[in-house]
Tab-separated table of N, CA and C and ligand atoms in Angstrom:
chain	number	residue	atom	x	y	z
A	1	MET	N	-23.511	-45.180	-148.721
A	1	MET	CA	-22.317	-44.413	-149.141
A	1	MET	C	-22.457	-42.956	-148.679
A	2	GLU	N	-21.325	-42.372	-148.176
A	2	GLU	CA	-21.349	-40.980	-147.741
A	2	GLU	C	-21.539	-40.043	-148.922
A	3	LYS	N	-22.251	-38.930	-148.642
A	3	LYS	CA	-22.493	-37.926	-149.726
A	3	LYS	C	-21.159	-37.197	-149.988
A	4	LYS	N	-20.889	-36.981	-151.301
A	4	LYS	CA	-19.650	-36.266	-151.685
A	4	LYS	C	-19.715	-34.815	-151.250
A	5	ILE	N	-18.629	-34.294	-150.706
A	5	ILE	CA	-18.570	-32.862	-150.337
A	5	ILE	C	-18.374	-32.082	-151.638
A	6	LYS	N	-19.134	-30.986	-151.764
A	6	LYS	CA	-18.972	-30.146	-152.951
A	6	LYS	C	-18.446	-28.778	-152.554
A	7	LEU	N	-17.332	-28.367	-153.173
A	7	LEU	CA	-16.714	-27.089	-152.847
A	7	LEU	C	-16.623	-26.185	-154.072
A	8	LEU	N	-16.665	-24.877	-153.821
A	8	LEU	CA	-16.469	-23.912	-154.875
A	8	LEU	C	-15.170	-23.166	-154.611
A	9	LEU	N	-14.303	-23.105	-155.603
A	9	LEU	CA	-13.111	-22.268	-155.567
A	9	LEU	C	-13.452	-20.992	-156.334
A	10	LEU	N	-13.462	-19.878	-155.578
A	10	LEU	CA	-13.939	-18.601	-156.133
A	10	LEU	C	-12.817	-17.573	-156.182
A	11	HIS	N	-12.585	-17.011	-157.335
A	11	HIS	CA	-11.571	-15.975	-157.496
A	11	HIS	C	-12.189	-14.663	-157.995
A	12	GLY	N	-11.690	-13.602	-157.436
A	12	GLY	CA	-12.179	-12.254	-157.808
A	12	GLY	C	-11.282	-11.592	-158.863
A	13	PRO	N	-11.397	-10.249	-158.914
A	13	PRO	CA	-10.808	-9.474	-159.993
A	13	PRO	C	-9.296	-9.575	-160.125
A	14	ASN	N	-8.881	-9.627	-161.378
A	14	ASN	CA	-7.472	-9.601	-161.803
A	14	ASN	C	-6.745	-10.916	-161.536
A	15	LEU	N	-7.365	-11.832	-160.852
A	15	LEU	CA	-6.676	-13.078	-160.554
A	15	LEU	C	-6.585	-13.979	-161.780
A	16	ASN	N	-7.323	-13.645	-162.850
A	16	ASN	CA	-7.124	-14.325	-164.130
A	16	ASN	C	-5.754	-13.950	-164.771
A	17	MET	N	-5.105	-12.936	-164.188
A	17	MET	CA	-3.778	-12.503	-164.710
A	17	MET	C	-2.600	-13.203	-163.999
A	18	LEU	N	-2.922	-14.075	-163.047
A	18	LEU	CA	-1.836	-14.761	-162.307
A	18	LEU	C	-0.870	-15.442	-163.258
A	19	GLY	N	0.401	-15.382	-162.927
A	19	GLY	CA	1.431	-15.992	-163.745
A	19	GLY	C	1.916	-15.122	-164.885
A	20	GLN	N	1.193	-14.036	-165.169
A	20	GLN	CA	1.564	-13.192	-166.295
A	20	GLN	C	2.377	-11.978	-165.877
A	21	ARG	N	2.147	-11.539	-164.623
A	21	ARG	CA	2.858	-10.348	-164.104
A	21	ARG	C	3.064	-10.527	-162.597
A	22	LYS	N	3.980	-9.780	-162.025
A	22	LYS	CA	4.240	-9.758	-160.582
A	22	LYS	C	4.545	-11.165	-159.993
A	23	PRO	N	5.415	-11.959	-160.619
A	23	PRO	CA	5.715	-13.265	-160.046
A	23	PRO	C	6.350	-13.205	-158.667
A	24	GLU	N	7.022	-12.051	-158.376
A	24	GLU	CA	7.662	-11.890	-157.048
A	24	GLU	C	6.602	-11.796	-155.941
A	25	VAL	N	5.393	-11.405	-156.306
A	25	VAL	CA	4.313	-11.307	-155.282
A	25	VAL	C	3.385	-12.511	-155.333
A	26	TYR	N	3.007	-12.923	-156.526
A	26	TYR	CA	1.944	-13.934	-156.681
A	26	TYR	C	2.432	-15.275	-157.216
A	27	GLY	N	3.731	-15.392	-157.496
A	27	GLY	CA	4.248	-16.657	-158.022
A	27	GLY	C	4.116	-16.787	-159.540
A	28	VAL	N	4.424	-17.940	-160.036
A	28	VAL	CA	4.483	-18.117	-161.504
A	28	VAL	C	3.325	-18.944	-162.062
A	29	GLU	N	2.551	-19.517	-161.145
A	29	GLU	CA	1.462	-20.379	-161.621
A	29	GLU	C	0.296	-19.523	-162.156
A	30	SER	N	-0.322	-20.027	-163.237
A	30	SER	CA	-1.507	-19.359	-163.776
A	30	SER	C	-2.715	-19.809	-162.969
A	31	LEU	N	-3.823	-19.130	-163.170
A	31	LEU	CA	-5.055	-19.523	-162.474
A	31	LEU	C	-5.457	-20.958	-162.886
A	32	LYS	N	-5.276	-21.261	-164.170
A	32	LYS	CA	-5.572	-22.597	-164.675
A	32	LYS	C	-4.717	-23.652	-163.909
A	33	ASP	N	-3.411	-23.329	-163.708
A	33	ASP	CA	-2.525	-24.261	-162.975
A	33	ASP	C	-3.057	-24.487	-161.555
A	34	ILE	N	-3.445	-23.405	-160.910
A	34	ILE	CA	-3.930	-23.486	-159.513
A	34	ILE	C	-5.196	-24.332	-159.457
A	35	GLU	N	-6.094	-24.057	-160.418
A	35	GLU	CA	-7.375	-24.798	-160.436
A	35	GLU	C	-7.137	-26.292	-160.668
A	36	ALA	N	-6.178	-26.583	-161.594
A	36	ALA	CA	-5.902	-27.980	-161.898
A	36	ALA	C	-5.292	-28.699	-160.683
A	37	ARG	N	-4.391	-28.010	-160.012
A	37	ARG	CA	-3.749	-28.612	-158.838
A	37	ARG	C	-4.751	-28.870	-157.713
A	38	LEU	N	-5.647	-27.897	-157.542
A	38	LEU	CA	-6.662	-28.055	-156.491
A	38	LEU	C	-7.689	-29.121	-156.884
A	39	ALA	N	-7.985	-29.213	-158.178
A	39	ALA	CA	-8.928	-30.278	-158.621
A	39	ALA	C	-8.341	-31.646	-158.347
A	40	ALA	N	-7.007	-31.799	-158.559
A	40	ALA	CA	-6.348	-33.087	-158.301
A	40	ALA	C	-6.399	-33.399	-156.795
A	41	ALA	N	-6.143	-32.384	-155.969
A	41	ALA	CA	-6.212	-32.567	-154.509
A	41	ALA	C	-7.609	-32.920	-154.090
A	42	ALA	N	-8.590	-32.245	-154.707
A	42	ALA	CA	-9.993	-32.497	-154.357
A	42	ALA	C	-10.365	-33.948	-154.669
A	43	LEU	N	-9.974	-34.388	-155.842
A	43	LEU	CA	-10.227	-35.771	-156.262
A	43	LEU	C	-9.675	-36.750	-155.249
A	44	ALA	N	-8.443	-36.493	-154.805
A	44	ALA	CA	-7.776	-37.375	-153.829
A	44	ALA	C	-8.540	-37.418	-152.519
A	45	HIS	N	-9.264	-36.314	-152.191
A	45	HIS	CA	-10.060	-36.289	-150.971
A	45	HIS	C	-11.510	-36.735	-151.209
A	46	GLY	N	-11.801	-37.112	-152.452
A	46	GLY	CA	-13.170	-37.507	-152.765
A	46	GLY	C	-14.151	-36.299	-152.782
A	47	VAL	N	-13.601	-35.115	-153.097
A	47	VAL	CA	-14.399	-33.883	-153.068
A	47	VAL	C	-14.694	-33.464	-154.523
A	48	GLU	N	-15.897	-32.919	-154.751
A	48	GLU	CA	-16.250	-32.377	-156.042
A	48	GLU	C	-15.965	-30.881	-156.036
A	49	LEU	N	-15.120	-30.418	-156.965
A	49	LEU	CA	-14.703	-29.005	-156.955
A	49	LEU	C	-15.206	-28.288	-158.180
A	50	SER	N	-15.821	-27.139	-157.983
A	50	SER	CA	-16.186	-26.256	-159.103
A	50	SER	C	-15.328	-25.000	-158.977
A	51	CYS	N	-14.959	-24.428	-160.091
A	51	CYS	CA	-14.114	-23.228	-160.091
A	51	CYS	C	-14.820	-22.088	-160.804
A	52	PHE	N	-14.645	-20.876	-160.269
A	52	PHE	CA	-15.267	-19.721	-160.917
A	52	PHE	C	-14.390	-18.489	-160.648
A	53	GLN	N	-14.164	-17.705	-161.684
A	53	GLN	CA	-13.439	-16.443	-161.534
A	53	GLN	C	-14.224	-15.371	-162.304
A	54	SER	N	-14.298	-14.192	-161.671
A	54	SER	CA	-14.909	-13.080	-162.414
A	54	SER	C	-14.255	-11.764	-161.963
A	55	ASN	N	-14.245	-10.825	-162.896
A	55	ASN	CA	-13.774	-9.474	-162.604
A	55	ASN	C	-14.925	-8.590	-162.183
A	56	SER	N	-16.141	-9.145	-162.213
A	56	SER	CA	-17.308	-8.332	-161.942
A	56	SER	C	-17.926	-8.668	-160.568
A	57	GLU	N	-18.124	-7.638	-159.791
A	57	GLU	CA	-18.668	-7.840	-158.408
A	57	GLU	C	-20.040	-8.519	-158.470
A	58	GLY	N	-20.891	-8.105	-159.417
A	58	GLY	CA	-22.232	-8.679	-159.508
A	58	GLY	C	-22.203	-10.143	-159.835
A	59	GLU	N	-21.292	-10.552	-160.762
A	59	GLU	CA	-21.187	-11.973	-161.110
A	59	GLU	C	-20.711	-12.797	-159.949
A	60	ILE	N	-19.788	-12.242	-159.190
A	60	ILE	CA	-19.283	-12.959	-157.997
A	60	ILE	C	-20.403	-13.151	-157.006
A	61	ILE	N	-21.175	-12.118	-156.791
A	61	ILE	CA	-22.308	-12.204	-155.845
A	61	ILE	C	-23.324	-13.238	-156.293
A	62	SER	N	-23.643	-13.239	-157.610
A	62	SER	CA	-24.624	-14.216	-158.109
A	62	SER	C	-24.091	-15.646	-157.954
A	63	ARG	N	-22.794	-15.845	-158.177
A	63	ARG	CA	-22.245	-17.190	-158.022
A	63	ARG	C	-22.255	-17.615	-156.529
A	64	ILE	N	-22.027	-16.660	-155.634
A	64	ILE	CA	-22.123	-16.994	-154.168
A	64	ILE	C	-23.571	-17.403	-153.845
A	65	HIS	N	-24.544	-16.691	-154.423
A	65	HIS	CA	-25.966	-17.042	-154.180
A	65	HIS	C	-26.215	-18.494	-154.639
A	66	GLN	N	-25.688	-18.828	-155.816
A	66	GLN	CA	-25.894	-20.197	-156.342
A	66	GLN	C	-25.259	-21.246	-155.424
A	67	ALA	N	-24.155	-20.886	-154.781
A	67	ALA	CA	-23.455	-21.822	-153.915
A	67	ALA	C	-24.320	-22.267	-152.732
A	68	ARG	N	-25.235	-21.417	-152.361
A	68	ARG	CA	-26.162	-21.766	-151.276
A	68	ARG	C	-26.908	-23.064	-151.567
A	69	ASP	N	-27.255	-23.266	-152.877
A	69	ASP	CA	-27.996	-24.490	-153.271
A	69	ASP	C	-27.058	-25.589	-153.776
A	70	ASN	N	-25.896	-25.197	-154.289
A	70	ASN	CA	-25.060	-26.185	-155.022
A	70	ASN	C	-23.829	-26.669	-154.294
A	71	GLU	N	-23.282	-25.939	-153.344
A	71	GLU	CA	-22.050	-26.311	-152.717
A	71	GLU	C	-22.162	-26.372	-151.202
A	72	ASP	N	-21.272	-27.112	-150.571
A	72	ASP	CA	-21.266	-27.217	-149.095
A	72	ASP	C	-20.321	-26.235	-148.461
A	73	GLY	N	-19.360	-25.771	-149.253
A	73	GLY	CA	-18.365	-24.799	-148.682
A	73	GLY	C	-17.623	-24.106	-149.826
A	74	LEU	N	-16.901	-23.041	-149.460
A	74	LEU	CA	-16.247	-22.224	-150.463
A	74	LEU	C	-14.809	-21.912	-150.057
A	75	ILE	N	-13.958	-21.839	-151.045
A	75	ILE	CA	-12.573	-21.294	-150.888
A	75	ILE	C	-12.613	-19.942	-151.644
A	76	VAL	N	-12.341	-18.892	-150.948
A	76	VAL	CA	-12.565	-17.538	-151.537
A	76	VAL	C	-11.302	-16.694	-151.549
A	77	ASN	N	-10.858	-16.340	-152.727
A	77	ASN	CA	-9.873	-15.278	-152.868
A	77	ASN	C	-10.578	-14.171	-153.664
A	78	ALA	N	-11.141	-13.190	-152.957
A	78	ALA	CA	-11.940	-12.171	-153.605
A	78	ALA	C	-11.060	-11.051	-154.143
A	79	GLY	N	-9.737	-11.228	-154.108
A	79	GLY	CA	-8.825	-10.187	-154.637
A	79	GLY	C	-9.074	-8.875	-153.927
A	80	ALA	N	-9.002	-7.773	-154.668
A	80	ALA	CA	-9.125	-6.445	-154.041
A	80	ALA	C	-10.507	-6.241	-153.448
A	81	TYR	N	-11.536	-6.966	-153.940
A	81	TYR	CA	-12.886	-6.804	-153.361
A	81	TYR	C	-12.915	-7.246	-151.896
A	82	SER	N	-11.932	-8.067	-151.496
A	82	SER	CA	-11.828	-8.461	-150.071
A	82	SER	C	-11.765	-7.271	-149.171
A	83	HIS	N	-11.083	-6.209	-149.671
A	83	HIS	CA	-10.819	-5.031	-148.866
A	83	HIS	C	-11.941	-3.997	-148.928
A	84	THR	N	-12.851	-4.158	-149.917
A	84	THR	CA	-13.774	-3.048	-150.172
A	84	THR	C	-15.257	-3.468	-150.187
A	85	SER	N	-15.565	-4.728	-150.447
A	85	SER	CA	-16.936	-5.041	-150.869
A	85	SER	C	-17.848	-5.505	-149.707
A	86	LEU	N	-18.668	-4.592	-149.263
A	86	LEU	CA	-19.679	-4.941	-148.287
A	86	LEU	C	-20.721	-5.876	-148.939
A	87	ALA	N	-20.935	-5.683	-150.266
A	87	ALA	CA	-21.918	-6.505	-150.978
A	87	ALA	C	-21.470	-7.990	-151.039
A	88	ILE	N	-20.198	-8.222	-151.259
A	88	ILE	CA	-19.692	-9.631	-151.247
A	88	ILE	C	-19.727	-10.178	-149.831
A	89	ARG	N	-19.445	-9.364	-148.857
A	89	ARG	CA	-19.559	-9.803	-147.462
A	89	ARG	C	-20.991	-10.245	-147.185
A	90	ASP	N	-21.972	-9.436	-147.580
A	90	ASP	CA	-23.374	-9.743	-147.345
A	90	ASP	C	-23.802	-11.012	-148.063
A	91	ALA	N	-23.287	-11.187	-149.302
A	91	ALA	CA	-23.637	-12.398	-150.078
A	91	ALA	C	-23.101	-13.660	-149.361
A	92	LEU	N	-21.899	-13.560	-148.833
A	92	LEU	CA	-21.332	-14.679	-148.095
A	92	LEU	C	-22.131	-14.992	-146.818
A	93	GLU	N	-22.640	-13.954	-146.214
A	93	GLU	CA	-23.468	-14.133	-145.013
A	93	GLU	C	-24.777	-14.830	-145.399
A	94	CYS	N	-25.413	-14.362	-146.510
A	94	CYS	CA	-26.667	-14.992	-146.975
A	94	CYS	C	-26.449	-16.441	-147.400
A	95	CYS	N	-25.269	-16.748	-147.898
A	95	CYS	CA	-24.937	-18.072	-148.437
A	95	CYS	C	-25.038	-19.132	-147.321
A	96	GLU	N	-24.652	-18.772	-146.102
A	96	GLU	CA	-24.704	-19.685	-144.980
A	96	GLU	C	-23.972	-20.980	-145.218
A	97	ARG	N	-22.835	-20.862	-145.863
A	97	ARG	CA	-21.928	-22.020	-146.071
A	97	ARG	C	-20.567	-21.626	-145.514
A	98	PRO	N	-19.858	-22.578	-144.895
A	98	PRO	CA	-18.508	-22.199	-144.392
A	98	PRO	C	-17.552	-21.893	-145.549
A	99	PHE	N	-16.764	-20.872	-145.349
A	99	PHE	CA	-15.755	-20.550	-146.380
A	99	PHE	C	-14.422	-20.255	-145.705
A	100	VAL	N	-13.366	-20.564	-146.463
A	100	VAL	CA	-11.991	-20.164	-146.008
A	100	VAL	C	-11.513	-19.098	-146.972
A	101	GLU	N	-11.049	-17.995	-146.397
A	101	GLU	CA	-10.517	-16.865	-147.176
A	101	GLU	C	-9.045	-17.149	-147.432
A	102	VAL	N	-8.643	-17.009	-148.665
A	102	VAL	CA	-7.210	-17.219	-149.020
A	102	VAL	C	-6.675	-16.000	-149.716
A	103	HIS	N	-5.478	-15.598	-149.316
A	103	HIS	CA	-4.686	-14.611	-150.103
A	103	HIS	C	-3.341	-15.219	-150.347
A	104	ILE	N	-2.901	-15.159	-151.598
A	104	ILE	CA	-1.603	-15.725	-151.969
A	104	ILE	C	-0.469	-14.970	-151.246
A	105	SER	N	-0.589	-13.649	-151.285
A	105	SER	CA	0.470	-12.830	-150.638
A	105	SER	C	0.107	-12.595	-149.168
A	106	ASN	N	1.119	-12.135	-148.430
A	106	ASN	CA	0.873	-11.754	-147.024
A	106	ASN	C	0.351	-10.307	-147.015
A	107	ILE	N	-0.966	-10.183	-146.939
A	107	ILE	CA	-1.585	-8.841	-147.042
A	107	ILE	C	-1.130	-7.913	-145.906
A	108	TYR	N	-0.670	-8.491	-144.761
A	108	TYR	CA	-0.220	-7.646	-143.627
A	108	TYR	C	1.204	-7.106	-143.811
A	109	ALA	N	1.912	-7.653	-144.777
A	109	ALA	CA	3.262	-7.158	-145.060
A	109	ALA	C	3.245	-6.168	-146.215
A	110	ARG	N	1.995	-5.821	-146.679
A	110	ARG	CA	1.865	-4.961	-147.842
A	110	ARG	C	1.277	-3.591	-147.418
A	111	GLU	N	0.701	-2.878	-148.375
A	111	GLU	CA	0.176	-1.537	-148.101
A	111	GLU	C	-0.932	-1.614	-147.027
A	112	PRO	N	-1.027	-0.575	-146.178
A	112	PRO	CA	-2.073	-0.571	-145.117
A	112	PRO	C	-3.483	-0.831	-145.656
A	113	PHE	N	-3.809	-0.363	-146.899
A	113	PHE	CA	-5.184	-0.566	-147.384
A	113	PHE	C	-5.495	-2.041	-147.656
A	114	ARG	N	-4.467	-2.928	-147.604
A	114	ARG	CA	-4.759	-4.363	-147.784
A	114	ARG	C	-4.868	-5.064	-146.424
A	115	HIS	N	-4.646	-4.347	-145.352
A	115	HIS	CA	-4.643	-5.018	-144.019
A	115	HIS	C	-6.018	-5.383	-143.525
A	116	HIS	N	-7.045	-4.706	-144.015
A	116	HIS	CA	-8.402	-5.051	-143.545
A	116	HIS	C	-9.171	-5.809	-144.633
A	117	SER	N	-9.834	-6.877	-144.219
A	117	SER	CA	-10.684	-7.606	-145.155
A	117	SER	C	-12.124	-7.508	-144.630
A	118	MET	N	-13.047	-7.235	-145.543
A	118	MET	CA	-14.455	-7.153	-145.204
A	118	MET	C	-15.057	-8.499	-144.844
A	119	ILE	N	-14.385	-9.591	-145.296
A	119	ILE	CA	-15.004	-10.914	-145.187
A	119	ILE	C	-14.401	-11.790	-144.101
A	120	SER	N	-13.249	-11.379	-143.531
A	120	SER	CA	-12.533	-12.276	-142.599
A	120	SER	C	-13.365	-12.661	-141.370
A	121	ALA	N	-14.160	-11.700	-140.862
A	121	ALA	CA	-14.907	-11.977	-139.629
A	121	ALA	C	-15.958	-13.103	-139.820
A	122	LEU	N	-16.318	-13.322	-141.068
A	122	LEU	CA	-17.341	-14.390	-141.360
A	122	LEU	C	-16.681	-15.715	-141.718
A	123	ALA	N	-15.380	-15.660	-141.938
A	123	ALA	CA	-14.696	-16.839	-142.512
A	123	ALA	C	-14.514	-17.920	-141.431
A	124	ALA	N	-14.519	-19.181	-141.894
A	124	ALA	CA	-14.203	-20.287	-141.006
A	124	ALA	C	-12.688	-20.332	-140.737
A	125	GLY	N	-11.935	-19.709	-141.620
A	125	GLY	CA	-10.502	-19.627	-141.483
A	125	GLY	C	-9.954	-18.637	-142.490
A	126	VAL	N	-8.785	-18.092	-142.210
A	126	VAL	CA	-8.133	-17.114	-143.105
A	126	VAL	C	-6.688	-17.563	-143.312
A	127	ILE	N	-6.261	-17.662	-144.566
A	127	ILE	CA	-4.884	-18.100	-144.859
A	127	ILE	C	-4.281	-17.047	-145.761
A	128	CYS	N	-3.146	-16.494	-145.394
A	128	CYS	CA	-2.466	-15.553	-146.309
A	128	CYS	C	-0.985	-15.686	-146.199
A	129	GLY	N	-0.309	-15.374	-147.299
A	129	GLY	CA	1.154	-15.403	-147.322
A	129	GLY	C	1.767	-16.782	-147.476
A	130	CYS	N	0.953	-17.741	-147.782
A	130	CYS	CA	1.464	-19.132	-147.980
A	130	CYS	C	1.611	-19.460	-149.491
A	131	GLY	N	1.501	-18.421	-150.317
A	131	GLY	CA	1.543	-18.696	-151.752
A	131	GLY	C	0.332	-19.529	-152.146
A	132	THR	N	0.496	-20.218	-153.295
A	132	THR	CA	-0.673	-20.983	-153.767
A	132	THR	C	-0.914	-22.250	-152.947
A	133	GLN	N	0.040	-22.590	-152.086
A	133	GLN	CA	-0.146	-23.735	-151.143
A	133	GLN	C	-1.339	-23.456	-150.221
A	134	GLY	N	-1.617	-22.177	-150.004
A	134	GLY	CA	-2.741	-21.779	-149.153
A	134	GLY	C	-4.049	-22.402	-149.586
A	135	TYR	N	-4.238	-22.587	-150.907
A	135	TYR	CA	-5.498	-23.184	-151.389
A	135	TYR	C	-5.613	-24.656	-150.924
A	136	LEU	N	-4.489	-25.341	-150.872
A	136	LEU	CA	-4.499	-26.753	-150.426
A	136	LEU	C	-4.843	-26.795	-148.936
A	137	PHE	N	-4.254	-25.865	-148.150
A	137	PHE	CA	-4.588	-25.826	-146.732
A	137	PHE	C	-6.098	-25.567	-146.537
A	138	ALA	N	-6.627	-24.663	-147.355
A	138	ALA	CA	-8.072	-24.303	-147.232
A	138	ALA	C	-8.930	-25.518	-147.574
A	139	LEU	N	-8.537	-26.234	-148.602
A	139	LEU	CA	-9.298	-27.446	-149.007
A	139	LEU	C	-9.332	-28.448	-147.849
A	140	GLU	N	-8.135	-28.674	-147.269
A	140	GLU	CA	-8.049	-29.660	-146.165
A	140	GLU	C	-8.859	-29.197	-144.956
A	141	ARG	N	-8.846	-27.899	-144.704
A	141	ARG	CA	-9.604	-27.396	-143.574
A	141	ARG	C	-11.130	-27.587	-143.780
A	142	LEU	N	-11.586	-27.296	-145.014
A	142	LEU	CA	-13.003	-27.448	-145.279
A	142	LEU	C	-13.443	-28.906	-145.238
A	143	VAL	N	-12.564	-29.780	-145.720
A	143	VAL	CA	-12.903	-31.203	-145.676
A	143	VAL	C	-13.081	-31.626	-144.222
A	144	ARG	N	-12.193	-31.134	-143.337
A	144	ARG	CA	-12.263	-31.455	-141.920
A	144	ARG	C	-13.544	-30.904	-141.324
A	145	ILE	N	-13.861	-29.655	-141.640
A	145	ILE	CA	-15.090	-29.026	-141.086
A	145	ILE	C	-16.338	-29.728	-141.545
A	146	LEU	N	-16.370	-30.153	-142.815
A	146	LEU	CA	-17.591	-30.685	-143.396
A	146	LEU	C	-17.767	-32.165	-143.249
A	147	SER	N	-16.736	-32.871	-142.773
A	147	SER	CA	-16.812	-34.333	-142.686
A	147	SER	C	-17.512	-34.754	-141.401
B	201	CA2	O1	-2.672	-11.996	-152.249
B	201	CA2	C1	-3.753	-12.161	-152.788
B	201	CA2	O2	-4.162	-13.295	-153.134
B	201	CA2	C2	-4.665	-10.953	-153.090
B	201	CA2	O3	-6.008	-11.348	-152.814
B	201	CA2	C3	-4.478	-10.625	-154.540
B	201	CA2	C4	-5.238	-9.338	-154.967
B	201	CA2	C5	-4.922	-8.183	-154.015
B	201	CA2	O4	-5.735	-7.080	-154.367
B	201	CA2	C6	-5.165	-8.569	-152.601
B	201	CA2	O5	-4.800	-7.478	-151.766
B	201	CA2	C7	-4.334	-9.768	-152.198
B	201	CA2	C8	-4.803	-8.846	-156.347
B	201	CA2	C9	-4.790	-9.793	-157.444
B	201	CA2	C10	-4.118	-9.181	-158.647
B	201	CA2	O6	-3.541	-10.179	-159.333
B	201	CA2	C11	-2.550	-9.881	-160.237
B	201	CA2	C12	-2.012	-10.966	-160.862
B	201	CA2	C13	-1.004	-10.758	-161.782
B	201	CA2	C14	-0.554	-9.481	-162.041
B	201	CA2	C15	-1.109	-8.397	-161.385
B	201	CA2	C16	-2.144	-8.612	-160.471
C-alpha cells in the first residue's frame, strides 16, 4: 500500500479573525470553516491534514521545524509575516519540504507593502486572489508534486 501523504495547513497572524471582519476582502468563512473544507478535500484525496494557526512568529517557526519530521508538504498563509519575516523564510528553507503559498486576497491589487513576499521565491507555487478556493488549488498541487 502507498504511504499516505501528510500535509500541514499553516496560518499566521490575525487569520483566526476570518469571517468576523472585512468580508469584502477575505470572505465570510471562518478559519474553522476553511479547515473543515480542506480536511474534507484532503480525505477525498487520501491525504492526512494537520492544521495550525498562531499569532506568534516563534510558534509558527517551531511548527515549521516540526513539519520537517512530521509532514511531506505545507500550505502556508503566513498573513502579514509573509511580507516581513526573514525568520519564517529561513524556517521554511530549513524545513526542506515543498510548500504552496496562499493568500486569500490579491495582494498585488492592494497596498504596495503587500506586493512583496519574503517566502515566494522558495515556494513550489503561489496562489493569491482566488479567495478560499486557493487552498483547494494548493492541496491539489501538493498532491500532484508529492505523488
Ligand atoms: O490575503 C491574504 O490571505 C493575506 O495573507 C491576509 C493577511 C494580509 O496581511 C496579507 O497581506 C494577505 C491579513 C490577515 C488578516 O485577517 C483578517 C481577518 C479578518 C479581519 C481582519 C483581518
